[in-house]
Amino acid sequence: MIEIDPLRKAAAEVLRRNDRGEFTAPSPRQYPHLWLWDAGFTALGWAALGDFERAYREVRAALRGQWRNGMLPHVVFYGWPSAYFPGADLWRSDLAPEAPTDLPTSGITQPPVLGFVIQILFQHDPDRQRASAFAREAFPALRAYHRWLHTARDPEGIGLSRIVHPWESGMDNSPLWDAPLSRVQTEGLPPYQRADVHWVHEEQRPRSIEYDRFLALILHLRSHRYGESSVRSSPFRVYDVLFNALRHRSEEALFVMAQALGEPTGEIEEWLERSRAAFQTRLWDPEIGFFLDWDCGTDRRIPVIAAGGLVALYAGLATPDQAKEMVDRHLRNPKAFAPNGGTRYLVPTVSKADPGWEPRRYWRGPIWINLNALIAHGLARYGFHELAEEIHRHTLALIAQSGFHEYYDPRTGEGLGIGDFTWSAALLLGWDLLSG
Ligand code: GLC
């Protein structure tokens, strides 16, 4: 039996240590600036500690980076300059006419979690006046962000937002990207020095060929000043299940918020309807029985079974039959995600049956706490309460054994990547809040 109180205490200490005042660094050494989806998870951690003021400050810090076209950038460079690479000097957000002029940011976004995060904060803040004031303040920014996701990022109007860089998925080097990324040319890439392998062993990080392509893509997007032409011309264009599921979950939340604030709901209802349809017609693969990403370069689904597909459950995007099929054929299958002689913990980021599976390399197999939390709550939404509990128990066991690591080896539970990682701590604290 794992004792939860000492874990909570240790988690609160991680949050406090990584608190930079204006924002909370995901890791002061490895990621010393603000990251968009990290800020959302972190805010839940502060709220779970009862510090709603601090939670709101986290969200505000993310919103401060918003571009005039509505985009919320994936990194806001508070505290720049630092040793982080690629930094503000490579991104050059100043080249984009829509970017803030007083604060450097990256030029791409990350999974849209803030919509449901602000609804959770609104629902749980005991100070109702403060809760309403913050909701009123944040709602227009979030609505503008989602409008941008539905226009700039859906140029063909199919009801899904495309990502134009693997980093926008949050799952940087997932095998999902192997095929679309292989089309990115790296000739003429200037020499550069990676900083991510300074604190973490390179066998746990992306390979150099991937890193070259990550950078070549940034240079491509930058040469278009991150404008609409970059979204059409990017050699990497994918409709990602995780990204769009979180977009949908956030829009469910924005719908509730709009009602509470007396704002019109028609536009949001339309968004919800369109993504429900697109998940069925485009992303559900009836043969594999799973939601798969879509490669706009080949106009085909990407045949990689990744844990992100299960996050469709968190957004209620599966029919009950589809949910059951994903669970029975994949999540409970010891050859895919479930423990077997080789692995002991749920949920590896990629099915073990995938040829790209690597249990120690970043997003190619290890367990990440944020995906576990989203998957567990998705399962609960569909009535798979025991499985949801099992994932929670495994998560606690990993943290009890190895601390608040960035990711974990699903075979041994060994902590990998950087230690004292903020969202692992924040979600241990805020786990229950994700139920809505
Ligand atoms: C890594 C992760 C990304 C996260 C960032 C900061 O780039 O892949 O998902 O947001 O670190 O923690």
GROMACS .gro file of C-alpha atoms and ligand atoms in nm:
model
  448
    1MET     CA    1   0.000   0.000   0.000
    2ILE     CA    2   0.146   0.334  -0.108
    3GLU     CA    3   0.123   0.620   0.139
    4ILE     CA    4  -0.008   0.921  -0.047
    5ASP     CA    5   0.060   1.199   0.206
    6PRO     CA    6   0.441   1.195   0.182
    7LEU     CA    7   0.408   1.194  -0.198
    8ARG     CA    8   0.182   1.498  -0.185
    9LYS     CA    9   0.424   1.677   0.039
   10ALA     CA   10   0.713   1.600  -0.195
   11ALA     CA   11   0.506   1.711  -0.495
   12ALA     CA   12   0.427   2.045  -0.332
   13GLU     CA   13   0.799   2.092  -0.272
   14VAL     CA   14   0.876   2.031  -0.640
   15LEU     CA   15   0.621   2.295  -0.740
   16ARG     CA   16   0.766   2.545  -0.494
   17ARG     CA   17   1.123   2.476  -0.603
   18ASN     CA   18   1.036   2.521  -0.971
   19ASP     CA   19   0.827   2.833  -0.908
   20ARG     CA   20   0.993   3.133  -1.078
   21GLY     CA   21   0.732   3.378  -0.944
   22GLU     CA   22   0.586   3.480  -1.279
   23PHE     CA   23   0.551   3.120  -1.398
   24THR     CA   24   0.657   2.769  -1.297
   25ALA     CA   25   0.942   2.619  -1.500
   26PRO     CA   26   0.880   2.258  -1.613
   27SER     CA   27   1.238   2.205  -1.496
   28PRO     CA   28   1.459   2.504  -1.412
   29ARG     CA   29   1.761   2.330  -1.566
   30GLN     CA   30   1.621   2.152  -1.873
   31TYR     CA   31   1.318   2.374  -1.953
   32PRO     CA   32   1.372   2.714  -1.790
   33HIS     CA   33   1.086   2.901  -1.968
   34LEU     CA   34   0.706   2.866  -1.986
   35TRP     CA   35   0.558   2.582  -2.192
   36LEU     CA   36   0.191   2.600  -2.286
   37TRP     CA   37   0.046   2.264  -2.188
   38ASP     CA   38   0.280   2.237  -1.890
   39ALA     CA   39   0.131   2.565  -1.763
   40GLY     CA   40  -0.218   2.411  -1.778
   41PHE     CA   41  -0.122   2.100  -1.580
   42THR     CA   42   0.080   2.309  -1.338
   43ALA     CA   43  -0.216   2.536  -1.268
   44LEU     CA   44  -0.412   2.226  -1.160
   45GLY     CA   45  -0.133   2.142  -0.917
   46TRP     CA   46  -0.146   2.488  -0.759
   47ALA     CA   47  -0.525   2.466  -0.739
   48ALA     CA   48  -0.503   2.127  -0.568
   49LEU     CA   49  -0.283   2.294  -0.306
   50GLY     CA   50  -0.561   2.548  -0.257
   51ASP     CA   51  -0.355   2.831  -0.409
   52PHE     CA   52  -0.598   2.955  -0.674
   53GLU     CA   53  -0.423   3.292  -0.702
   54ARG     CA   54  -0.106   3.109  -0.803
   55ALA     CA   55  -0.302   2.888  -1.045
   56TYR     CA   56  -0.450   3.196  -1.214
   57ARG     CA   57  -0.107   3.354  -1.235
   58GLU     CA   58   0.016   3.045  -1.422
   59VAL     CA   59  -0.265   3.068  -1.677
   60ARG     CA   60  -0.221   3.444  -1.712
   61ALA     CA   61   0.150   3.394  -1.778
   62ALA     CA   62   0.064   3.159  -2.066
   63LEU     CA   63  -0.200   3.397  -2.204
   64ARG     CA   64   0.048   3.688  -2.191
   65GLY     CA   65   0.228   3.524  -2.483
   66GLN     CA   66  -0.082   3.530  -2.706
   67TRP     CA   67  -0.034   3.655  -3.061
   68ARG     CA   68  -0.272   3.905  -3.218
   69ASN     CA   69  -0.407   3.633  -3.450
   70GLY     CA   70  -0.510   3.430  -3.143
   71MET     CA   71  -0.225   3.178  -3.136
   72LEU     CA   72  -0.094   3.074  -2.797
   73PRO     CA   73   0.275   2.995  -2.844
   74HIS     CA   74   0.423   2.674  -2.707
   75VAL     CA   75   0.708   2.856  -2.533
   76VAL     CA   76   0.700   3.201  -2.375
   77PHE     CA   77   1.057   3.305  -2.308
   78TYR     CA   78   1.024   3.450  -1.959
   79GLY     CA   79   1.373   3.474  -1.815
   80TRP     CA   80   1.541   3.485  -2.157
   81PRO     CA   81   1.839   3.470  -2.222
   82SER     CA   82   1.922   3.126  -2.086
   83ALA     CA   83   2.122   2.822  -2.192
   84TYR     CA   84   1.807   2.672  -2.350
   85PHE     CA   85   1.824   2.573  -2.716
   86PRO     CA   86   1.647   2.652  -2.948
   87GLY     CA   87   1.602   2.987  -2.779
   88ALA     CA   88   1.433   3.315  -2.866
   89ASP     CA   89   1.724   3.408  -3.093
   90LEU     CA   90   1.647   3.110  -3.316
   91TRP     CA   91   1.268   3.144  -3.312
   92ARG     CA   92   1.277   3.520  -3.385
   93SER     CA   93   0.910   3.584  -3.308
   94ASP     CA   94   0.990   3.951  -3.374
   95LEU     CA   95   0.976   3.866  -3.747
   96ALA     CA   96   0.604   3.789  -3.717
   97PRO     CA   97   0.377   4.095  -3.724
   98GLU     CA   98   0.125   3.921  -3.491
   99ALA     CA   99   0.369   3.836  -3.212
  100PRO     CA  100   0.390   4.035  -2.887
  101THR     CA  101   0.657   4.303  -2.913
  102ASP     CA  102   0.762   4.301  -2.548
  103LEU     CA  103   0.809   3.929  -2.483
  104PRO     CA  104   0.979   3.673  -2.710
  105THR     CA  105   0.792   3.349  -2.784
  106SER     CA  106   0.819   3.046  -3.010
  107GLY     CA  107   0.620   3.047  -3.335
  108ILE     CA  108   0.414   2.729  -3.292
  109THR     CA  109   0.154   2.610  -3.041
  110GLN     CA  110   0.100   2.304  -2.818
  111PRO     CA  111  -0.200   2.086  -2.717
  112PRO     CA  112  -0.494   2.312  -2.623
  113VAL     CA  113  -0.552   2.222  -2.259
  114LEU     CA  114  -0.621   2.567  -2.114
  115GLY     CA  115  -0.993   2.562  -2.203
  116PHE     CA  116  -1.070   2.272  -1.972
  117VAL     CA  117  -0.819   2.392  -1.716
  118ILE     CA  118  -0.996   2.726  -1.673
  119GLN     CA  119  -1.330   2.549  -1.640
  120ILE     CA  120  -1.187   2.325  -1.367
  121LEU     CA  121  -1.047   2.627  -1.183
  122PHE     CA  122  -1.380   2.808  -1.220
  123GLN     CA  123  -1.567   2.510  -1.081
  124HIS     CA  124  -1.345   2.449  -0.780
  125ASP     CA  125  -1.244   2.795  -0.661
  126PRO     CA  126  -1.429   2.847  -0.330
  127ASP     CA  127  -1.413   3.226  -0.380
  128ARG     CA  128  -1.696   3.259  -0.632
  129GLN     CA  129  -1.637   3.626  -0.706
  130ARG     CA  130  -1.273   3.566  -0.785
  131ALA     CA  131  -1.367   3.264  -0.995
  132SER     CA  132  -1.612   3.464  -1.208
  133ALA     CA  133  -1.372   3.754  -1.249
  134PHE     CA  134  -1.099   3.524  -1.374
  135ALA     CA  135  -1.333   3.335  -1.606
  136ARG     CA  136  -1.447   3.665  -1.759
  137GLU     CA  137  -1.088   3.770  -1.806
  138ALA     CA  138  -0.965   3.443  -1.963
  139PHE     CA  139  -1.264   3.342  -2.175
  140PRO     CA  140  -1.215   3.590  -2.467
  141ALA     CA  141  -0.848   3.493  -2.503
  142LEU     CA  142  -0.937   3.124  -2.511
  143ARG     CA  143  -1.217   3.180  -2.761
  144ALA     CA  144  -0.975   3.372  -2.986
  145TYR     CA  145  -0.724   3.086  -2.960
  146HIS     CA  146  -0.982   2.827  -3.059
  147ARG     CA  147  -1.102   3.045  -3.348
  148TRP     CA  148  -0.744   3.048  -3.473
  149LEU     CA  149  -0.727   2.669  -3.435
  150HIS     CA  150  -1.040   2.639  -3.648
  151THR     CA  151  -0.934   2.884  -3.919
  152ALA     CA  152  -0.557   2.921  -3.961
  153ARG     CA  153  -0.502   2.558  -3.864
  154ASP     CA  154  -0.792   2.414  -4.061
  155PRO     CA  155  -0.741   2.570  -4.403
  156GLU     CA  156  -0.950   2.300  -4.570
  157GLY     CA  157  -1.235   2.330  -4.322
  158ILE     CA  158  -1.246   1.961  -4.233
  159GLY     CA  159  -1.313   2.012  -3.862
  160LEU     CA  160  -0.963   1.921  -3.734
  161SER     CA  161  -0.659   2.141  -3.662
  162ARG     CA  162  -0.335   2.044  -3.825
  163ILE     CA  163  -0.003   2.057  -3.648
  164VAL     CA  164   0.296   2.175  -3.849
  165HIS     CA  165   0.577   2.065  -3.616
  166PRO     CA  166   0.604   1.751  -3.397
  167TRP     CA  167   0.660   1.979  -3.095
  168GLU     CA  168   0.304   2.107  -3.135
  169SER     CA  169   0.180   1.760  -3.035
  170GLY     CA  170   0.383   1.774  -2.715
  171MET     CA  171   0.512   1.425  -2.806
  172ASP     CA  172   0.829   1.537  -2.982
  173ASN     CA  173   0.984   1.218  -3.121
  174SER     CA  174   0.691   0.976  -3.124
  175PRO     CA  175   0.707   0.703  -3.393
  176LEU     CA  176   0.391   0.875  -3.519
  177TRP     CA  177   0.617   1.130  -3.687
  178ASP     CA  178   0.873   0.898  -3.844
  179ALA     CA  179   0.709   0.896  -4.187
  180PRO     CA  180   0.594   1.260  -4.211
  181LEU     CA  181   0.922   1.383  -4.062
  182SER     CA  182   1.127   1.185  -4.313
  183ARG     CA  183   1.008   1.427  -4.582
  184VAL     CA  184   1.173   1.725  -4.412
  185GLN     CA  185   1.494   1.823  -4.594
  186THR     CA  186   1.791   1.916  -4.380
  187GLU     CA  187   2.043   2.025  -4.643
  188GLY     CA  188   2.204   2.355  -4.566
  189LEU     CA  189   2.110   2.343  -4.197
  190PRO     CA  190   2.363   2.562  -4.014
  191PRO     CA  191   2.571   2.390  -3.745
  192TYR     CA  192   2.420   2.400  -3.396
  193GLN     CA  193   2.479   2.270  -3.045
  194ARG     CA  194   2.203   2.078  -2.868
  195ALA     CA  195   2.143   2.170  -2.503
  196ASP     CA  196   1.891   1.894  -2.421
  197VAL     CA  197   2.158   1.625  -2.388
  198HIS     CA  198   2.353   1.818  -2.126
  199TRP     CA  199   2.150   1.697  -1.826
  200VAL     CA  200   1.989   1.386  -1.977
  201HIS     CA  201   2.165   1.093  -2.143
  202GLU     CA  202   2.129   1.107  -2.518
  203GLU     CA  203   1.989   0.753  -2.536
  204GLN     CA  204   1.679   0.893  -2.360
  205ARG     CA  205   1.639   1.188  -2.597
  206PRO     CA  206   1.555   1.230  -2.969
  207ARG     CA  207   1.820   1.117  -3.217
  208SER     CA  208   2.025   1.379  -3.406
  209ILE     CA  209   1.852   1.308  -3.735
  210GLU     CA  210   1.520   1.398  -3.569
  211TYR     CA  211   1.670   1.704  -3.410
  212ASP     CA  212   1.802   1.822  -3.748
  213ARG     CA  213   1.453   1.790  -3.888
  214PHE     CA  214   1.295   1.969  -3.590
  215LEU     CA  215   1.527   2.262  -3.656
  216ALA     CA  216   1.488   2.258  -4.034
  217LEU     CA  217   1.112   2.279  -3.980
  218ILE     CA  218   1.148   2.579  -3.750
  219LEU     CA  219   1.360   2.753  -4.013
  220HIS     CA  220   1.097   2.677  -4.275
  221LEU     CA  221   0.814   2.816  -4.062
  222ARG     CA  222   1.026   3.116  -3.966
  223SER     CA  223   1.101   3.194  -4.331
  224HIS     CA  224   0.723   3.234  -4.371
  225ARG     CA  225   0.709   3.445  -4.053
  226TYR     CA  226   0.487   3.172  -3.905
  227GLY     CA  227   0.200   3.300  -4.119
  228GLU     CA  228  -0.072   3.116  -4.308
  229SER     CA  229   0.158   3.027  -4.596
  230SER     CA  230   0.374   2.829  -4.352
  231VAL     CA  231   0.070   2.623  -4.250
  232ARG     CA  232  -0.004   2.535  -4.612
  233SER     CA  233   0.353   2.476  -4.723
  234SER     CA  234   0.504   2.302  -4.420
  235PRO     CA  235   0.648   1.964  -4.523
  236PHE     CA  236   0.506   1.833  -4.192
  237ARG     CA  237   0.125   1.851  -4.169
  238VAL     CA  238  -0.067   1.612  -3.946
  239TYR     CA  239  -0.410   1.587  -3.785
  240ASP     CA  240  -0.309   1.448  -3.448
  241VAL     CA  241  -0.560   1.263  -3.231
  242LEU     CA  242  -0.423   1.382  -2.896
  243PHE     CA  243  -0.409   1.747  -3.006
  244ASN     CA  244  -0.759   1.747  -3.152
  245ALA     CA  245  -0.908   1.546  -2.866
  246LEU     CA  246  -0.778   1.801  -2.618
  247ARG     CA  247  -0.907   2.079  -2.841
  248HIS     CA  248  -1.250   1.915  -2.830
  249ARG     CA  249  -1.240   1.863  -2.453
  250SER     CA  250  -1.148   2.229  -2.412
  251GLU     CA  251  -1.435   2.333  -2.637
  252GLU     CA  252  -1.678   2.127  -2.430
  253ALA     CA  253  -1.548   2.334  -2.140
  254LEU     CA  254  -1.574   2.662  -2.330
  255PHE     CA  255  -1.935   2.577  -2.406
  256VAL     CA  256  -2.010   2.540  -2.035
  257MET     CA  257  -1.818   2.858  -1.959
  258ALA     CA  258  -2.001   3.052  -2.230
  259GLN     CA  259  -2.332   2.947  -2.077
  260ALA     CA  260  -2.219   3.047  -1.729
  261LEU     CA  261  -2.097   3.386  -1.855
  262GLY     CA  262  -2.398   3.457  -2.077
  263GLU     CA  263  -2.185   3.449  -2.394
  264PRO     CA  264  -2.316   3.314  -2.726
  265THR     CA  265  -2.266   2.939  -2.771
  266GLY     CA  266  -2.353   2.882  -3.140
  267GLU     CA  267  -1.998   2.898  -3.274
  268ILE     CA  268  -1.872   2.658  -3.009
  269GLU     CA  269  -2.155   2.412  -3.076
  270GLU     CA  270  -2.057   2.412  -3.440
  271TRP     CA  271  -1.693   2.339  -3.354
  272LEU     CA  272  -1.801   2.048  -3.137
  273GLU     CA  273  -2.022   1.899  -3.403
  274ARG     CA  274  -1.760   1.926  -3.673
  275SER     CA  275  -1.487   1.759  -3.474
  276ARG     CA  276  -1.719   1.479  -3.361
  277ALA     CA  277  -1.789   1.404  -3.727
  278ALA     CA  278  -1.425   1.430  -3.836
  279PHE     CA  279  -1.310   1.193  -3.562
  280GLN     CA  280  -1.551   0.934  -3.699
  281THR     CA  281  -1.492   0.980  -4.069
  282ARG     CA  282  -1.121   1.050  -4.074
  283LEU     CA  283  -0.944   0.937  -3.758
  284TRP     CA  284  -1.124   0.616  -3.656
  285ASP     CA  285  -0.966   0.315  -3.824
  286PRO     CA  286  -1.227   0.038  -3.832
  287GLU     CA  287  -0.976  -0.235  -3.916
  288ILE     CA  288  -0.729  -0.151  -3.644
  289GLY     CA  289  -1.004  -0.051  -3.402
  290PHE     CA  290  -0.826   0.264  -3.284
  291PHE     CA  291  -0.809   0.640  -3.349
  292LEU     CA  292  -0.506   0.710  -3.569
  293ASP     CA  293  -0.332   1.029  -3.677
  294TRP     CA  294  -0.376   1.154  -4.033
  295ASP     CA  295  -0.082   1.253  -4.253
  296CYS     CA  296  -0.188   1.538  -4.484
  297GLY     CA  297   0.122   1.472  -4.697
  298THR     CA  298  -0.003   1.129  -4.808
  299ASP     CA  299  -0.371   1.179  -4.724
  300ARG     CA  300  -0.370   0.860  -4.521
  301ARG     CA  301  -0.391   0.754  -4.159
  302ILE     CA  302  -0.058   0.686  -3.989
  303PRO     CA  303  -0.057   0.318  -3.881
  304VAL     CA  304   0.105   0.377  -3.541
  305ILE     CA  305  -0.090   0.287  -3.227
  306ALA     CA  306   0.003   0.553  -2.975
  307ALA     CA  307  -0.133   0.624  -2.626
  308GLY     CA  308  -0.251   0.964  -2.754
  309GLY     CA  309  -0.528   0.778  -2.940
  310LEU     CA  310  -0.679   0.677  -2.606
  311VAL     CA  311  -0.715   1.042  -2.508
  312ALA     CA  312  -1.013   1.056  -2.750
  313LEU     CA  313  -1.200   0.899  -2.456
  314TYR     CA  314  -1.126   1.200  -2.236
  315ALA     CA  315  -1.308   1.413  -2.492
  316GLY     CA  316  -1.601   1.170  -2.526
  317LEU     CA  317  -1.523   1.129  -2.896
  318ALA     CA  318  -1.560   0.750  -2.916
  319THR     CA  319  -1.885   0.558  -2.937
  320PRO     CA  320  -1.923   0.308  -2.649
  321ASP     CA  321  -1.840   0.027  -2.894
  322GLN     CA  322  -1.526   0.202  -3.013
  323ALA     CA  323  -1.417   0.262  -2.655
  324LYS     CA  324  -1.464  -0.107  -2.576
  325GLU     CA  325  -1.272  -0.210  -2.885
  326MET     CA  326  -0.978   0.019  -2.801
  327VAL     CA  327  -0.971  -0.117  -2.448
  328ASP     CA  328  -1.010  -0.486  -2.533
  329ARG     CA  329  -0.792  -0.503  -2.842
  330HIS     CA  330  -0.518  -0.263  -2.741
  331LEU     CA  331  -0.511  -0.128  -2.384
  332ARG     CA  332  -0.572  -0.467  -2.219
  333ASN     CA  333  -0.362  -0.651  -2.473
  334PRO     CA  334  -0.025  -0.758  -2.324
  335LYS     CA  335   0.129  -0.745  -2.671
  336ALA     CA  336   0.025  -0.380  -2.705
  337PHE     CA  337  -0.009  -0.164  -2.391
  338ALA     CA  338  -0.086  -0.399  -2.100
  339PRO     CA  339   0.181  -0.539  -1.867
  340ASN     CA  340   0.336  -0.872  -1.965
  341GLY     CA  341   0.661  -1.054  -1.886
  342GLY     CA  342   0.849  -0.755  -2.029
  343THR     CA  343   0.661  -0.452  -1.897
  344ARG     CA  344   0.509  -0.393  -1.554
  345TYR     CA  345   0.331  -0.059  -1.578
  346LEU     CA  346   0.059   0.123  -1.773
  347VAL     CA  347   0.051   0.313  -2.011
  348PRO     CA  348   0.354   0.304  -2.244
  349THR     CA  349   0.333   0.594  -2.493
  350VAL     CA  350   0.338   0.359  -2.788
  351SER     CA  351   0.210   0.005  -2.838
  352LYS     CA  352   0.485  -0.247  -2.776
  353ALA     CA  353   0.386  -0.410  -3.105
  354ASP     CA  354   0.502  -0.103  -3.295
  355PRO     CA  355   0.844  -0.152  -3.460
  356GLY     CA  356   0.938   0.201  -3.342
  357TRP     CA  357   0.884   0.111  -2.973
  358GLU     CA  358   1.182   0.203  -2.751
  359PRO     CA  359   1.110   0.179  -2.377
  360ARG     CA  360   1.370   0.435  -2.268
  361ARG     CA  361   1.359   0.696  -2.541
  362TYR     CA  362   1.140   0.996  -2.459
  363TRP     CA  363   0.806   0.969  -2.646
  364ARG     CA  364   0.880   0.636  -2.813
  365GLY     CA  365   0.773   0.404  -2.531
  366PRO     CA  366   0.822   0.538  -2.177
  367ILE     CA  367   0.529   0.630  -1.951
  368TRP     CA  368   0.436   0.997  -1.907
  369ILE     CA  369   0.223   1.107  -1.612
  370ASN     CA  370   0.010   1.355  -1.810
  371LEU     CA  371  -0.100   1.092  -2.060
  372ASN     CA  372  -0.175   0.848  -1.777
  373ALA     CA  373  -0.394   1.108  -1.609
  374LEU     CA  374  -0.586   1.194  -1.926
  375ILE     CA  375  -0.631   0.829  -2.025
  376ALA     CA  376  -0.749   0.726  -1.677
  377HIS     CA  377  -1.012   1.001  -1.671
  378GLY     CA  378  -1.119   0.912  -2.023
  379LEU     CA  379  -1.170   0.551  -1.917
  380ALA     CA  380  -1.375   0.664  -1.618
  381ARG     CA  381  -1.591   0.874  -1.853
  382TYR     CA  382  -1.680   0.550  -2.035
  383GLY     CA  383  -1.737   0.349  -1.718
  384PHE     CA  384  -1.405   0.158  -1.710
  385HIS     CA  385  -1.354   0.251  -1.346
  386GLU     CA  386  -1.133  -0.041  -1.249
  387LEU     CA  387  -0.892   0.018  -1.531
  388ALA     CA  388  -0.883   0.389  -1.447
  389GLU     CA  389  -0.797   0.299  -1.088
  390GLU     CA  390  -0.530   0.058  -1.204
  391ILE     CA  391  -0.362   0.334  -1.406
  392HIS     CA  392  -0.377   0.562  -1.103
  393ARG     CA  393  -0.218   0.292  -0.884
  394HIS     CA  394   0.057   0.232  -1.137
  395THR     CA  395   0.122   0.607  -1.156
  396LEU     CA  396   0.155   0.632  -0.779
  397ALA     CA  397   0.383   0.328  -0.774
  398LEU     CA  398   0.612   0.482  -1.036
  399ILE     CA  399   0.636   0.806  -0.841
  400ALA     CA  400   0.684   0.627  -0.508
  401GLN     CA  401   0.965   0.422  -0.660
  402SER     CA  402   1.144   0.683  -0.868
  403GLY     CA  403   1.025   1.032  -0.776
  404PHE     CA  404   0.884   1.300  -1.004
  405HIS     CA  405   1.060   1.214  -1.323
  406GLU     CA  406   0.985   1.338  -1.669
  407TYR     CA  407   0.909   0.981  -1.789
  408TYR     CA  408   0.951   0.623  -1.675
  409ASP     CA  409   1.070   0.291  -1.816
  410PRO     CA  410   0.755   0.073  -1.837
  411ARG     CA  411   0.960  -0.243  -1.771
  412THR     CA  412   1.136  -0.140  -1.451
  413GLY     CA  413   0.969   0.183  -1.338
  414GLU     CA  414   1.308   0.356  -1.351
  415GLY     CA  415   1.277   0.736  -1.372
  416LEU     CA  416   1.410   0.878  -1.700
  417GLY     CA  417   1.473   1.222  -1.843
  418ILE     CA  418   1.503   1.513  -1.603
  419GLY     CA  419   1.410   1.479  -1.233
  420ASP     CA  420   1.184   1.708  -1.027
  421PHE     CA  421   0.963   1.752  -1.331
  422THR     CA  422   0.678   1.993  -1.265
  423TRP     CA  423   0.377   1.831  -1.433
  424SER     CA  424   0.451   1.490  -1.277
  425ALA     CA  425   0.422   1.661  -0.937
  426ALA     CA  426   0.131   1.885  -1.036
  427LEU     CA  427  -0.077   1.595  -1.166
  428LEU     CA  428  -0.013   1.377  -0.866
  429LEU     CA  429  -0.171   1.662  -0.670
  430GLY     CA  430  -0.438   1.758  -0.923
  431TRP     CA  431  -0.528   1.409  -1.051
  432ASP     CA  432  -0.889   1.412  -0.927
  433LEU     CA  433  -0.952   1.762  -1.062
  434LEU     CA  434  -0.930   1.629  -1.416
  435SER     CA  435  -1.266   1.459  -1.372
  436GLY     CA  436  -1.422   1.801  -1.442
  437GLC     C1  437   0.939   1.849  -2.386
  437GLC     C2  438   0.810   1.770  -2.402
  437GLC     C3  439   0.692   1.866  -2.412
  437GLC     C4  440   0.693   1.958  -2.290
  437GLC     C5  441   0.827   2.028  -2.275
  437GLC     C6  442   0.840   2.104  -2.145
  437GLC     O1  443   0.964   1.925  -2.501
  437GLC     O2  444   0.815   1.687  -2.512
  437GLC     O3  445   0.572   1.795  -2.420
  437GLC     O4  446   0.592   2.050  -2.299
  437GLC     O5  447   0.930   1.934  -2.276
  437GLC     O6  448   0.817   2.021  -2.037
   0.00000   0.00000   0.00000
